[in-house]
Amino acid sequence: FPASYVQVIRAAETPPPARYANLPAGGLEPLLPPAAFKPATLDAPPVAAPEPFSLPPAAAGYPFLPPPYGGSYQLSQGSDDDWDDDWDESSTVAAEPGSLSSSYSVYEMPGRLVSGHYRLFMQSEMSLSSRSGHLAGHLHPPSSSTKSLATVSRNLNRFSTFVKSGGEAFVLGEVSGFVKDGDKLCVVLGPWGPEWQENPYPFQCSIEDPTKQTKFKGMKSYIAYKLVSSHTGQQVHRRYKHFDWLYGRLAEKFPVISVPHLPEKQATGRFEEDFISKRRKGLAWWMDHMCSHPVLAQCNAFQHFLTCPSTDEKTWKQGKRKAEKDEMVGANFFLTISVPAGSGAGLDLHEVESQVDGFKAFTKKMDESALQLNHTANEFARKQVTGFKKEYQKVGHSFKCLSQAFELDQQAFSAGLNQAIAFTAEAYDAIGDLFADQPRQDLDAVMDLLSLYQGHLANFPDIIHVQKG
């Protein structure tokens, strides 16, 4: 298992002094086998200050904490100064009801009485402490239930978002770097609390004219979209893979900003008109959000994407490499955030926590609801395009058959009636076509917006995870 889980202590070294005052002098010596203890009567007088166990050498076969290293293990301080993946507030195994160590028996030993003030408990013999990263020989005095928030310990889940985003390294003070003025991201106090400082030069960008282009002398085809941004007026052509690259860079650089998801990839039917039109709309929604975001819109990678000429391959690659070598990512990103100072700028921790928890509950519910509405609208649109249209056309077809039957009997007085029946048939046909066209005018736009929101809602659990850390 990973070497970082264990603290190696060489026999030649003298043990460092105990980290905590609640250790008995001389550390812990090996425990006697269980047979050596027998519970004393409960009315035995308590001992004021427990002394360390002194045992005959014969009992030294116990595998935990041999004498030279007794005081040098890091002891757990309770569960609140470290974080689990799921942010649960569970205590250590020993404190749970029903576990062996929760009893305060007083044990009688030959020649001395030892009270159970110091409890050594092992989780399933030799387990790893899921919190502090050292072997789990937790020594707790009875008063250790007080929460200790003085130290921050490492999260052993190296794959958690908090660790991957660099949040842990930043909190532990392991990151240092020089932040240029251009890299600073300012948070200001707005009417509803902290917010990113507005972009002083807002702009918009349109995505038009998807065209099929080829390279390698026609061996490879792709769709390119024309982008025109209002602040430069420049036209550039970008492929979906360029959008995908940009999304990856932004999602890595900004761990606490929700970068909306791109429209999904598709392996087949990429050059069908409906698919191209739908993707263009999805990219337009995406681009509107990016341009209106005060931080994302000003990011160097995004500006490079909008302004680098499509024909200049060399400049594109240089900007791409520069963005990929950006040092202000991960833990360094947190250094770039500049927060407001002054009397009104301090936030109350409990209020922040309750707001974040409220937001977490809201996003979870909204995610479920958006998914359900999207599914229902999709199903309804499908029925309108296929089922409803078909049903109305069936009715129209039946009227048409009736009018054809009447036409066989050419009577002067029945001409008007025949025309009315034929008109009814056409009307039902037209109603069927209207049903098929309707989703394009209402439901499609709602579903596009919902899918954009779903992209955001999928990001928030990770962002909240970093905030909690």
XYZ file of C-alpha atoms in Angstrom:
469
model
C 0.000 0.000 0.000
C 1.137 3.623 -0.469
C 4.265 4.577 1.445
C 2.693 7.912 2.383
C 0.316 6.073 4.738
C 3.168 5.171 7.093
C 5.647 7.177 9.105
C 9.018 5.389 9.062
C 10.936 5.675 12.317
C 14.486 4.371 12.367
C 15.664 2.511 15.479
C 18.853 4.581 15.698
C 17.004 7.846 16.125
C 15.898 9.107 19.502
C 12.146 9.482 19.515
C 10.865 13.048 19.238
C 8.938 14.333 22.255
C 5.259 13.512 22.381
C 3.089 15.953 20.436
C 0.309 16.098 22.977
C 0.270 16.825 26.671
C -2.138 14.001 27.389
C 0.533 11.318 26.907
C 1.900 9.742 30.062
C 5.588 10.397 30.680
C 7.737 7.785 28.960
C 5.119 7.044 26.339
C 3.192 3.838 26.072
C 4.713 0.508 26.869
C 3.440 -2.814 25.583
C 0.140 -3.940 26.962
C -0.243 -7.164 28.851
C -2.111 -9.960 27.150
C -5.840 -9.753 27.998
C -5.534 -12.565 30.569
C -3.344 -10.366 32.785
C -6.236 -7.995 33.435
C -9.151 -8.697 35.637
C -11.852 -6.118 36.268
C -11.677 -4.575 39.716
C -14.736 -3.941 41.796
C -16.406 -0.715 40.839
C -16.090 0.824 44.278
C -12.292 0.763 44.145
C -10.843 4.225 44.850
C -9.866 6.029 41.637
C -6.234 6.865 41.042
C -5.559 10.543 40.698
C -2.900 10.457 37.992
C -2.407 7.235 36.042
C 1.147 6.045 35.680
C 2.524 4.351 32.587
C 2.176 0.574 32.546
C 5.387 -1.142 33.577
C 5.336 -4.734 32.498
C 7.775 -7.621 32.756
C 9.869 -8.274 29.613
C 7.955 -11.498 29.051
C 4.906 -9.515 28.010
C 6.748 -7.515 25.368
C 5.480 -9.600 22.493
C 2.537 -7.264 21.893
C 2.718 -5.849 18.398
C 1.746 -2.231 19.121
C 3.952 0.681 20.069
C 7.152 -0.891 21.369
C 8.933 1.170 24.049
C 11.446 3.137 21.947
C 8.713 4.621 19.818
C 5.876 4.951 22.255
C 5.582 8.704 22.257
C 6.370 9.377 18.620
C 3.181 8.289 16.897
C 0.899 11.092 15.837
C -2.289 10.827 17.832
C -5.702 11.529 16.437
C -7.409 14.625 17.790
C -10.971 13.634 17.082
C -12.774 13.580 13.797
C -13.429 17.226 13.167
C -10.002 18.429 12.127
C -9.845 16.150 9.118
C -12.270 15.548 6.331
C -13.804 12.448 4.911
C -14.815 12.233 1.305
C -18.495 12.461 2.117
C -18.078 15.163 4.758
C -19.685 13.010 7.395
C -19.308 13.932 11.016
C -18.829 10.353 12.205
C -16.583 9.762 15.157
C -13.820 7.192 15.421
C -14.705 3.537 15.770
C -13.910 3.555 19.456
C -16.455 6.165 20.368
C -19.336 4.330 18.743
C -21.762 2.510 21.019
C -21.132 -1.177 21.225
C -17.396 -0.978 20.556
C -15.076 -2.514 23.113
C -13.294 0.647 24.098
C -16.353 2.642 25.069
C -16.389 1.104 28.540
C -14.521 2.771 31.380
C -13.656 -0.358 33.366
C -11.090 -0.056 36.093
C -8.512 -2.845 35.828
C -6.599 -4.345 38.696
C -2.975 -5.364 38.136
C -0.534 -7.066 40.459
C 0.626 -4.526 43.002
C -1.139 -1.466 41.571
C -4.499 -0.109 40.510
C -4.802 1.554 37.119
C -7.885 3.540 36.214
C -9.169 3.510 32.644
C -8.507 7.179 31.956
C -6.205 6.446 29.020
C -7.743 4.253 26.398
C -5.764 2.759 23.575
C -8.006 1.496 20.831
C -7.199 -0.232 17.607
C -9.628 -0.429 14.710
C -9.711 -4.108 13.778
C -6.265 -4.764 15.237
C -3.834 -2.934 12.958
C -5.897 -0.575 10.806
C -4.867 2.598 9.079
C -6.166 5.836 10.390
C -8.319 7.208 7.626
C -7.614 10.664 8.857
C -4.075 11.423 9.936
C -2.181 8.979 7.764
C -0.402 7.247 10.662
C -1.016 3.918 12.298
C -4.186 4.012 14.307
C -3.043 3.921 17.865
C -5.353 6.670 19.067
C -4.874 7.686 22.654
C -7.805 9.676 23.994
C -8.231 11.065 27.461
C -11.883 11.318 28.517
C -11.921 15.027 27.727
C -10.896 14.545 24.099
C -14.429 15.085 22.841
C -13.746 18.804 22.570
C -13.407 19.722 18.934
C -9.937 20.682 17.913
C -9.650 22.899 14.873
C -6.073 23.998 15.369
C -4.521 21.766 12.738
C -5.415 20.800 9.204
C -4.480 17.285 8.239
C -4.148 15.682 4.865
C -7.040 14.083 3.085
C -5.984 10.520 2.288
C -8.229 10.361 -0.765
C -5.764 11.699 -3.326
C -8.483 11.598 -5.994
C -10.939 13.883 -4.210
C -11.829 17.123 -5.974
C -10.502 19.121 -3.042
C -7.042 17.581 -3.460
C -7.041 17.554 -7.267
C -8.098 21.196 -7.496
C -5.118 22.232 -5.347
C -7.388 23.336 -2.489
C -5.561 21.159 0.040
C -2.096 22.425 -0.928
C -3.357 26.017 -0.751
C -4.944 25.568 2.703
C -1.820 23.839 4.033
C 0.309 26.732 2.797
C 2.372 24.578 0.438
C 1.968 26.932 -2.494
C 3.779 30.152 -3.211
C 4.102 32.092 -6.398
C 4.274 35.561 -7.878
C 0.898 36.750 -9.206
C 1.066 39.311 -12.000
C -1.534 42.088 -12.032
C -3.052 40.652 -15.198
C -3.728 37.340 -13.460
C -5.589 38.818 -10.489
C -9.257 37.918 -10.119
C -11.085 40.419 -7.940
C -14.029 39.551 -5.750
C -16.197 42.542 -4.819
C -19.158 42.928 -2.477
C -22.291 43.250 -4.589
C -25.887 43.869 -3.470
C -26.370 40.102 -2.806
C -22.952 39.312 -1.340
C -19.544 38.534 -2.870
C -19.330 38.384 -6.657
C -16.693 38.536 -9.388
C -15.800 42.037 -10.532
C -17.627 42.884 -13.759
C -15.814 42.832 -17.095
C -15.199 46.537 -17.931
C -15.365 45.738 -21.670
C -18.368 43.444 -22.204
C -18.777 41.837 -25.635
C -20.804 39.248 -27.505
C -19.910 36.587 -30.030
C -22.056 35.049 -32.760
C -21.678 31.571 -34.246
C -22.891 31.348 -37.843
C -22.482 29.532 -41.169
C -21.425 25.987 -40.308
C -19.529 24.855 -43.413
C -18.079 21.506 -44.364
C -14.341 21.713 -44.958
C -11.683 19.164 -45.859
C -7.991 18.587 -45.292
C -5.355 16.044 -46.372
C -6.587 16.572 -49.966
C -10.142 15.642 -49.119
C -9.378 12.566 -47.009
C -10.710 14.157 -43.817
C -13.901 16.231 -43.533
C -15.079 18.413 -40.680
C -17.559 21.192 -39.904
C -16.168 24.665 -39.165
C -18.229 27.428 -37.503
C -17.732 31.128 -38.183
C -17.230 33.141 -34.984
C -17.518 36.937 -34.943
C -16.878 38.744 -31.642
C -18.272 42.259 -31.199
C -15.202 43.731 -29.441
C -12.817 42.956 -32.318
C -15.148 42.445 -35.294
C -12.762 39.698 -36.347
C -13.971 36.548 -38.139
C -12.411 33.213 -37.223
C -13.380 29.624 -38.047
C -13.296 27.002 -35.321
C -13.977 23.282 -35.296
C -15.723 21.416 -32.497
C -12.350 20.016 -31.363
C -11.145 23.595 -30.741
C -14.177 24.203 -28.499
C -13.417 20.922 -26.743
C -9.792 21.950 -26.129
C -10.896 25.332 -24.734
C -13.451 23.687 -22.433
C -10.741 21.371 -21.049
C -8.349 24.263 -20.357
C -10.994 26.369 -18.589
C -12.352 23.477 -16.503
C -8.793 22.722 -15.312
C -7.835 26.342 -14.634
C -10.972 27.393 -12.724
C -11.884 24.703 -10.172
C -14.457 26.921 -8.420
C -16.180 28.355 -11.507
C -18.861 26.421 -13.333
C -17.832 26.074 -16.986
C -20.946 24.932 -18.885
C -20.710 21.613 -20.728
C -20.450 21.581 -24.518
C -23.100 19.913 -26.697
C -22.432 16.179 -26.757
C -20.188 14.506 -29.313
C -21.671 12.231 -31.928
C -19.898 9.516 -33.881
C -22.419 9.018 -36.697
C -24.562 11.463 -38.629
C -22.156 14.319 -37.946
C -22.819 15.904 -41.336
C -26.616 15.666 -41.240
C -28.314 19.038 -41.454
C -30.446 18.587 -38.320
C -27.459 17.592 -36.198
C -25.308 20.480 -37.460
C -28.110 22.971 -36.796
C -28.706 21.609 -33.290
C -24.986 21.678 -32.451
C -24.642 25.249 -33.722
C -27.497 26.308 -31.420
C -25.893 24.473 -28.478
C -22.541 26.170 -29.131
C -24.312 29.556 -29.401
C -25.894 29.051 -25.945
C -22.454 28.057 -24.612
C -20.754 31.076 -26.158
C -23.397 33.499 -24.785
C -22.671 32.253 -21.268
C -18.902 32.422 -21.724
C -18.981 36.007 -23.030
C -21.215 37.177 -20.183
C -19.069 35.619 -17.421
C -16.782 38.256 -15.842
C -13.855 35.845 -15.332
C -14.129 33.313 -18.166
C -14.601 36.023 -20.822
C -11.295 37.694 -19.895
C -9.237 34.508 -19.685
C -6.212 34.484 -22.029
C -7.049 31.057 -23.491
C -10.582 32.233 -24.361
C -9.327 35.463 -25.961
C -6.770 33.471 -27.984
C -9.590 31.188 -29.152
C -11.668 34.199 -30.293
C -8.959 36.272 -31.950
C -6.236 34.013 -33.408
C -6.611 33.978 -37.229
C -7.824 30.598 -38.529
C -5.171 30.514 -41.261
C -2.214 31.216 -38.936
C -1.431 27.704 -37.674
C 1.869 28.781 -36.085
C 0.321 31.517 -33.902
C -2.510 29.167 -32.909
C -0.036 26.528 -31.714
C 2.057 29.085 -29.803
C -1.022 30.390 -27.963
C -2.196 26.835 -27.338
C 1.157 25.858 -25.765
C 1.201 29.044 -23.692
C -2.263 28.249 -22.328
C -1.259 24.661 -21.568
C 1.838 25.857 -19.669
C -0.134 28.381 -17.598
C 1.319 28.319 -14.077
C -1.745 29.863 -12.425
C -3.675 26.590 -12.322
C -4.395 24.141 -9.514
C -3.264 25.431 -6.132
C -1.776 28.579 -7.724
C -5.230 29.568 -8.986
C -6.298 30.314 -5.395
C -3.405 32.784 -5.079
C -4.862 34.856 -7.931
C -8.108 35.555 -6.061
C -8.137 38.993 -4.474
C -10.843 39.455 -1.843
C -12.296 42.710 -0.505
C -10.875 44.122 2.729
C -12.522 46.344 5.311
C -15.128 46.130 8.031
C -18.075 44.895 5.961
C -16.086 42.298 4.039
C -15.814 39.584 6.691
C -18.156 36.639 6.254
C -19.675 34.696 9.105
C -18.579 31.044 8.850
C -21.906 29.616 10.038
C -23.864 31.802 7.648
C -21.620 30.752 4.747
C -22.011 27.085 5.675
C -25.787 27.309 5.936
C -25.999 29.144 2.598
C -23.757 26.571 0.904
C -25.804 23.725 2.380
C -29.014 25.401 1.223
C -27.553 25.871 -2.253
C -26.420 22.236 -2.318
C -29.967 21.043 -1.532
C -31.377 23.409 -4.166
C -28.987 22.292 -6.938
C -29.680 18.625 -6.190
C -33.443 19.168 -6.426
C -33.122 21.378 -9.489
C -30.879 18.822 -11.206
C -33.503 16.111 -10.699
C -36.337 18.413 -11.808
C -34.491 19.703 -14.890
C -33.703 16.129 -15.914
C -37.348 15.101 -15.491
C -38.701 18.135 -17.381
C -36.173 17.618 -20.190
C -37.187 13.971 -20.495
C -40.931 14.814 -20.466
C -40.564 17.655 -22.997
C -38.453 15.415 -25.236
C -41.073 12.684 -25.116
C -43.873 15.191 -25.790
C -41.993 16.719 -28.741
C -41.394 13.248 -30.186
C -45.117 12.477 -29.929
C -46.001 15.747 -31.660
C -43.557 15.128 -34.508
C -44.597 11.510 -35.046
C -47.717 10.332 -33.154
C -49.977 13.407 -33.186
C -49.138 14.265 -36.798
C -49.870 10.689 -37.851
C -53.217 10.604 -35.992
C -54.481 13.856 -37.534
C -53.341 12.759 -40.984
C -55.281 9.508 -40.506
C -58.446 11.524 -39.877
C -57.653 13.710 -42.899
C -57.101 10.648 -45.059
C -60.501 9.220 -44.018
C -62.276 12.451 -45.018
C -60.357 12.458 -48.306
C -61.587 8.922 -49.079
C -65.152 10.056 -48.375
C -64.850 13.044 -50.712
C -63.426 10.805 -53.456
C -66.430 8.495 -53.056
C -68.862 11.431 -53.456
C -67.042 12.625 -56.571
C -67.963 9.374 -58.324
C -71.617 10.484 -58.254
C -71.496 13.705 -60.293
C -74.626 15.616 -59.242
C -74.931 19.356 -59.608
C -76.322 19.844 -56.093
C -73.462 17.889 -54.367
C -70.447 19.870 -55.693
C -70.361 22.265 -52.682
C -70.553 19.411 -50.184
C -67.742 17.532 -51.949
C -65.514 20.604 -51.776
C -66.287 21.029 -48.029
C -65.352 17.412 -47.287
C -62.106 17.726 -49.308
C -61.334 20.988 -47.456
C -61.864 19.214 -44.082
C -59.386 16.512 -45.147
C -56.779 19.153 -46.019
C -57.445 20.968 -42.722
C -56.698 17.831 -40.678
C -53.549 17.280 -42.755
C -52.459 20.862 -42.052
C -53.144 20.450 -38.318
C -50.874 17.373 -38.341
C -48.079 19.422 -39.954
C -48.551 22.205 -37.387
C -48.097 19.671 -34.576
C -44.865 18.436 -36.170
C -43.526 22.006 -36.518
C -44.522 23.211 -33.065
C -41.608 21.788 -30.957
C -39.168 23.764 -33.077
C -40.916 26.945 -31.921
C -41.219 26.277 -28.195
C -40.039 22.980 -26.680
C -36.680 22.858 -28.488
C -35.611 26.214 -27.024
C -36.673 25.114 -23.525
C -34.765 21.822 -23.881
C -31.635 23.632 -25.118
C -31.738 25.918 -22.082
C -32.368 22.981 -19.746
C -29.386 21.071 -21.128
C -27.181 24.134 -20.513
C -28.430 24.263 -16.907
C -27.854 20.531 -16.505
C -24.237 21.106 -17.539
C -23.903 23.685 -14.745
C -25.735 21.583 -12.170
C -23.399 18.655 -12.832
C -20.439 20.934 -11.909
C -21.726 22.180 -8.573
C -21.143 19.068 -6.395
C -17.380 19.303 -7.127
C -17.312 23.082 -6.550
C -19.180 22.685 -3.229
C -16.735 19.876 -2.305
C -13.799 22.295 -2.758
C -15.633 24.989 -0.720
C -16.306 22.516 2.122
C -12.635 21.556 2.122
